[in-house]
Amino acid sequence: MTVTEQPNSQNLHEAIFQKLRLLLVEGKIAPGSKLNERELAESLNVSRTPIREAIRRLAADGLVELIANRGAIAVQLSLEDVIHTFDVIADLEGFSGELAANHITDASLSELEALQYEMMASYARRDLSSYYKLNLRIHHLINQAANNPVLSRLFTQVNTRIEALRFRSNQDGVKWEKAVEEHQEMLDALKARDSQRMRKIMIQHVQNKRDVVVQLLKAETSSLEMAK
């Protein structure tokens, strides 16, 4: 992707930030890799200034580490970090779902239905990138419907750490199909204003993601050890 630079353009800086964030989430910048400012600036056809600013924002969000004498490195979580983070986000999403079922408006429900329809279309095309973006919007909308700003901030902060792993969890066809079914169950629970059912569905949904990711990471670790 090439981004045309416009001096002092806030939109440009935001576009660069979102592009680098997507590259990290989709694994095109692999965990543990260095973010080379010069190479990124050349590939996106911009100066290094918006690249530098984007990297600082990514570091603040926990997607990048700034290491002395090494520069900016894409965060690589340990297996223990991954498990702990998923356990926390499961409780946050469960609480969020419970509150959303109690507070969601008809307008928000209609928006969720529209997003669900779009997401299903992406799933039918096996367009994982589009599917994930819509999936994330759905989770954020449910979180917003909970009407608890503190919960929203915590959710965003914690979820950012594992977005790349949540993206990868849908690369298994069977697990992806299961995730799609769970999203329909969420929508049904919200329509019924069934807060306890919604809480259970959200927690189970995240725990299923966690189990897929843990299995994936263990398999990768095993492969690396065998290759040595």
Coordinates of C-alpha atoms in Angstrom, one line a residue:
M1 CA 0.0 0.0 0.0
T2 CA 1.2 3.4 -0.9
V3 CA 0.1 6.5 1.0
T4 CA 0.4 9.9 -0.6
E5 CA 1.9 12.3 1.9
Q6 CA 0.4 15.7 2.5
P7 CA 2.3 18.1 4.8
N8 CA 0.8 18.7 8.2
S9 CA -2.0 16.2 7.4
Q10 CA -3.6 14.7 10.5
N11 CA -5.4 12.3 8.2
L12 CA -2.1 11.1 6.8
H13 CA -0.6 10.4 10.2
E14 CA -3.8 8.5 11.2
A15 CA -3.7 6.5 8.0
I16 CA -0.1 5.5 8.6
F17 CA -0.8 4.5 12.2
Q18 CA -3.8 2.3 11.1
K19 CA -1.8 0.7 8.3
L20 CA 1.1 -0.3 10.6
R21 CA -1.4 -1.5 13.2
L22 CA -3.0 -3.7 10.5
L23 CA 0.3 -5.1 9.4
L24 CA 1.0 -6.1 13.0
V25 CA -2.5 -7.6 13.6
E26 CA -2.4 -9.6 10.4
G27 CA 1.1 -10.8 11.1
K28 CA 2.7 -9.2 8.1
I29 CA 5.1 -7.7 10.6
A30 CA 5.9 -10.8 12.6
P31 CA 6.2 -10.8 16.4
G32 CA 9.8 -10.1 17.4
S33 CA 10.5 -8.3 14.1
K34 CA 12.1 -4.9 14.0
L35 CA 10.2 -2.0 12.5
N36 CA 12.7 -0.3 10.2
E37 CA 11.6 3.3 9.8
R38 CA 13.5 3.8 6.5
E39 CA 12.1 0.7 4.9
L40 CA 8.5 1.4 6.1
A41 CA 8.8 5.0 4.9
E42 CA 9.9 3.9 1.4
S43 CA 7.2 1.2 1.1
L44 CA 4.5 3.6 2.1
N45 CA 5.9 6.5 0.1
V46 CA 6.0 8.9 3.1
S47 CA 8.6 10.6 5.2
R48 CA 9.9 9.0 8.4
T49 CA 8.0 11.6 10.6
P50 CA 4.6 9.9 10.4
I51 CA 6.3 6.5 10.7
R52 CA 8.0 7.6 13.9
E53 CA 4.8 9.0 15.3
A54 CA 2.9 5.8 14.5
I55 CA 5.5 3.7 16.1
R56 CA 5.3 5.8 19.3
R57 CA 1.5 5.3 19.3
L58 CA 1.9 1.6 18.7
A59 CA 4.3 1.4 21.6
A60 CA 1.8 3.2 23.9
D61 CA -0.9 0.7 22.8
G62 CA 1.4 -2.2 23.7
L63 CA 1.9 -3.6 20.1
V64 CA 5.5 -2.5 19.9
E65 CA 8.4 -2.4 22.3
L66 CA 11.0 0.4 22.2
I67 CA 14.3 -1.3 23.1
A68 CA 17.5 0.6 23.7
N69 CA 20.1 -0.1 20.9
R70 CA 17.6 -2.2 19.0
G71 CA 14.8 0.2 18.2
A72 CA 11.1 -0.7 17.7
I73 CA 10.3 -4.4 18.0
A74 CA 6.9 -6.0 17.3
V75 CA 5.7 -7.4 20.7
Q76 CA 6.0 -11.1 21.2
L77 CA 4.0 -12.4 24.1
S78 CA 5.0 -15.5 26.1
L79 CA 2.5 -18.4 26.3
E80 CA 1.9 -17.4 29.9
D81 CA 1.2 -13.8 28.9
V82 CA -1.2 -15.0 26.3
I83 CA -3.2 -17.2 28.7
H84 CA -3.4 -14.5 31.4
T85 CA -4.5 -11.9 28.9
F86 CA -7.2 -14.1 27.4
D87 CA -8.5 -14.9 30.9
V88 CA -8.8 -11.2 31.7
I89 CA -10.5 -10.3 28.4
A90 CA -12.9 -13.2 28.8
D91 CA -14.2 -11.7 32.1
L92 CA -14.3 -8.2 30.6
E93 CA -16.2 -9.4 27.6
G94 CA -18.6 -11.4 29.7
F95 CA -19.4 -8.4 31.9
S96 CA -19.6 -6.2 28.8
G97 CA -22.1 -8.6 27.2
E98 CA -24.2 -8.8 30.4
L99 CA -24.5 -5.0 30.6
A100 CA -25.1 -4.7 26.9
A101 CA -28.1 -7.0 27.1
N102 CA -29.6 -4.8 29.8
H103 CA -28.9 -1.4 28.1
I104 CA -28.7 -1.9 24.3
T105 CA -30.9 0.3 22.2
D106 CA -33.0 -0.8 19.2
A107 CA -30.7 1.4 17.0
S108 CA -27.6 -0.4 18.3
L109 CA -29.3 -3.7 17.7
S110 CA -30.1 -2.8 14.1
E111 CA -26.4 -1.7 13.6
L112 CA -25.2 -5.0 15.0
E113 CA -27.5 -6.9 12.7
A114 CA -26.2 -5.0 9.7
L115 CA -22.6 -5.7 10.8
Q116 CA -23.4 -9.4 11.3
Y117 CA -24.8 -9.6 7.8
E118 CA -21.6 -8.0 6.4
M119 CA -19.4 -10.2 8.5
M120 CA -21.3 -13.3 7.2
A121 CA -20.7 -12.2 3.6
S122 CA -17.0 -11.8 4.4
Y123 CA -17.0 -15.3 5.9
A124 CA -18.7 -16.7 2.8
R125 CA -16.0 -15.2 0.7
R126 CA -13.3 -16.5 3.2
D127 CA -12.1 -12.9 3.3
L128 CA -10.4 -13.1 6.7
S129 CA -9.1 -9.5 6.7
S130 CA -12.6 -8.0 6.1
Y131 CA -14.2 -10.5 8.4
Y132 CA -11.8 -9.6 11.3
K133 CA -12.4 -5.9 10.9
L134 CA -16.2 -6.4 11.1
N135 CA -15.7 -8.8 13.9
L136 CA -13.8 -6.2 15.9
R137 CA -16.4 -3.5 15.2
I138 CA -19.1 -5.9 16.6
H139 CA -17.2 -6.5 19.8
H140 CA -16.5 -2.8 20.2
L141 CA -20.2 -2.0 19.6
I142 CA -21.3 -4.5 22.2
N143 CA -18.8 -3.0 24.6
Q144 CA -20.1 0.5 23.9
A145 CA -23.7 -0.7 24.4
A146 CA -22.7 -1.7 28.0
N147 CA -22.6 2.0 28.7
N148 CA -19.6 1.8 31.0
P149 CA -16.7 4.1 30.0
V150 CA -14.3 2.5 32.4
L151 CA -15.0 -0.9 31.1
S152 CA -14.6 0.3 27.5
R153 CA -11.2 1.7 28.3
L154 CA -10.1 -1.5 30.0
F155 CA -11.4 -3.6 27.2
T156 CA -9.6 -1.6 24.5
Q157 CA -6.3 -1.6 26.5
V158 CA -6.3 -5.3 27.2
N159 CA -7.7 -6.5 23.8
T160 CA -5.1 -4.6 21.9
R161 CA -2.4 -6.9 23.3
I162 CA -4.0 -10.0 21.7
E163 CA -5.6 -8.7 18.5
A164 CA -3.0 -10.4 16.3
L165 CA -3.7 -13.7 18.0
R166 CA -7.5 -13.3 17.8
F167 CA -7.0 -12.7 14.1
R168 CA -4.9 -15.9 13.7
S169 CA -7.4 -18.0 15.6
N170 CA -9.8 -17.9 12.7
Q171 CA -7.4 -19.4 10.2
D172 CA -8.6 -22.9 11.2
G173 CA -11.8 -23.5 9.1
V174 CA -13.6 -25.5 11.8
K175 CA -12.8 -23.1 14.6
W176 CA -13.8 -20.2 12.3
E177 CA -17.2 -21.7 11.7
K178 CA -17.7 -22.2 15.4
A179 CA -16.8 -18.5 16.0
V180 CA -19.4 -17.5 13.4
E181 CA -22.1 -19.6 15.1
E182 CA -21.2 -18.0 18.5
H183 CA -21.7 -14.5 17.0
Q184 CA -25.2 -15.4 15.9
E185 CA -25.9 -16.7 19.5
M186 CA -24.7 -13.3 20.8
L187 CA -27.1 -11.4 18.6
D188 CA -30.0 -13.7 19.6
A189 CA -29.2 -13.2 23.3
L190 CA -29.1 -9.4 22.9
K191 CA -32.4 -9.4 21.1
A192 CA -33.9 -11.4 23.9
R193 CA -32.3 -9.0 26.5
D194 CA -31.0 -12.2 28.2
S195 CA -28.1 -10.8 30.2
Q196 CA -27.0 -14.1 31.8
R197 CA -27.0 -16.0 28.6
M198 CA -25.1 -13.2 26.9
R199 CA -22.5 -13.3 29.6
K200 CA -22.0 -17.0 29.3
I201 CA -21.7 -16.9 25.4
M202 CA -19.1 -14.1 25.5
I203 CA -17.0 -15.8 28.1
Q204 CA -17.1 -19.1 26.2
H205 CA -16.4 -17.3 22.9
V206 CA -13.2 -15.8 24.3
Q207 CA -12.1 -19.0 26.0
N208 CA -12.5 -20.9 22.8
K209 CA -10.3 -18.4 21.1
R210 CA -7.7 -18.8 23.9
D211 CA -7.7 -22.6 23.5
V212 CA -7.1 -22.3 19.7
V213 CA -4.3 -19.8 20.2
V214 CA -2.6 -21.8 22.9
Q215 CA -2.7 -24.9 20.7
L216 CA -1.3 -23.0 17.8
L217 CA 1.5 -21.5 19.8
K218 CA 2.4 -24.8 21.3
A219 CA 2.5 -26.4 17.9
E220 CA 4.8 -23.6 16.6
T221 CA 7.1 -24.0 19.5
S222 CA 7.3 -27.7 19.0
S223 CA 8.1 -27.3 15.3
L224 CA 10.9 -24.8 16.1
E225 CA 12.4 -27.2 18.6
M226 CA 12.3 -30.1 16.2
A227 CA 14.0 -28.0 13.5
K228 CA 17.0 -27.2 15.7

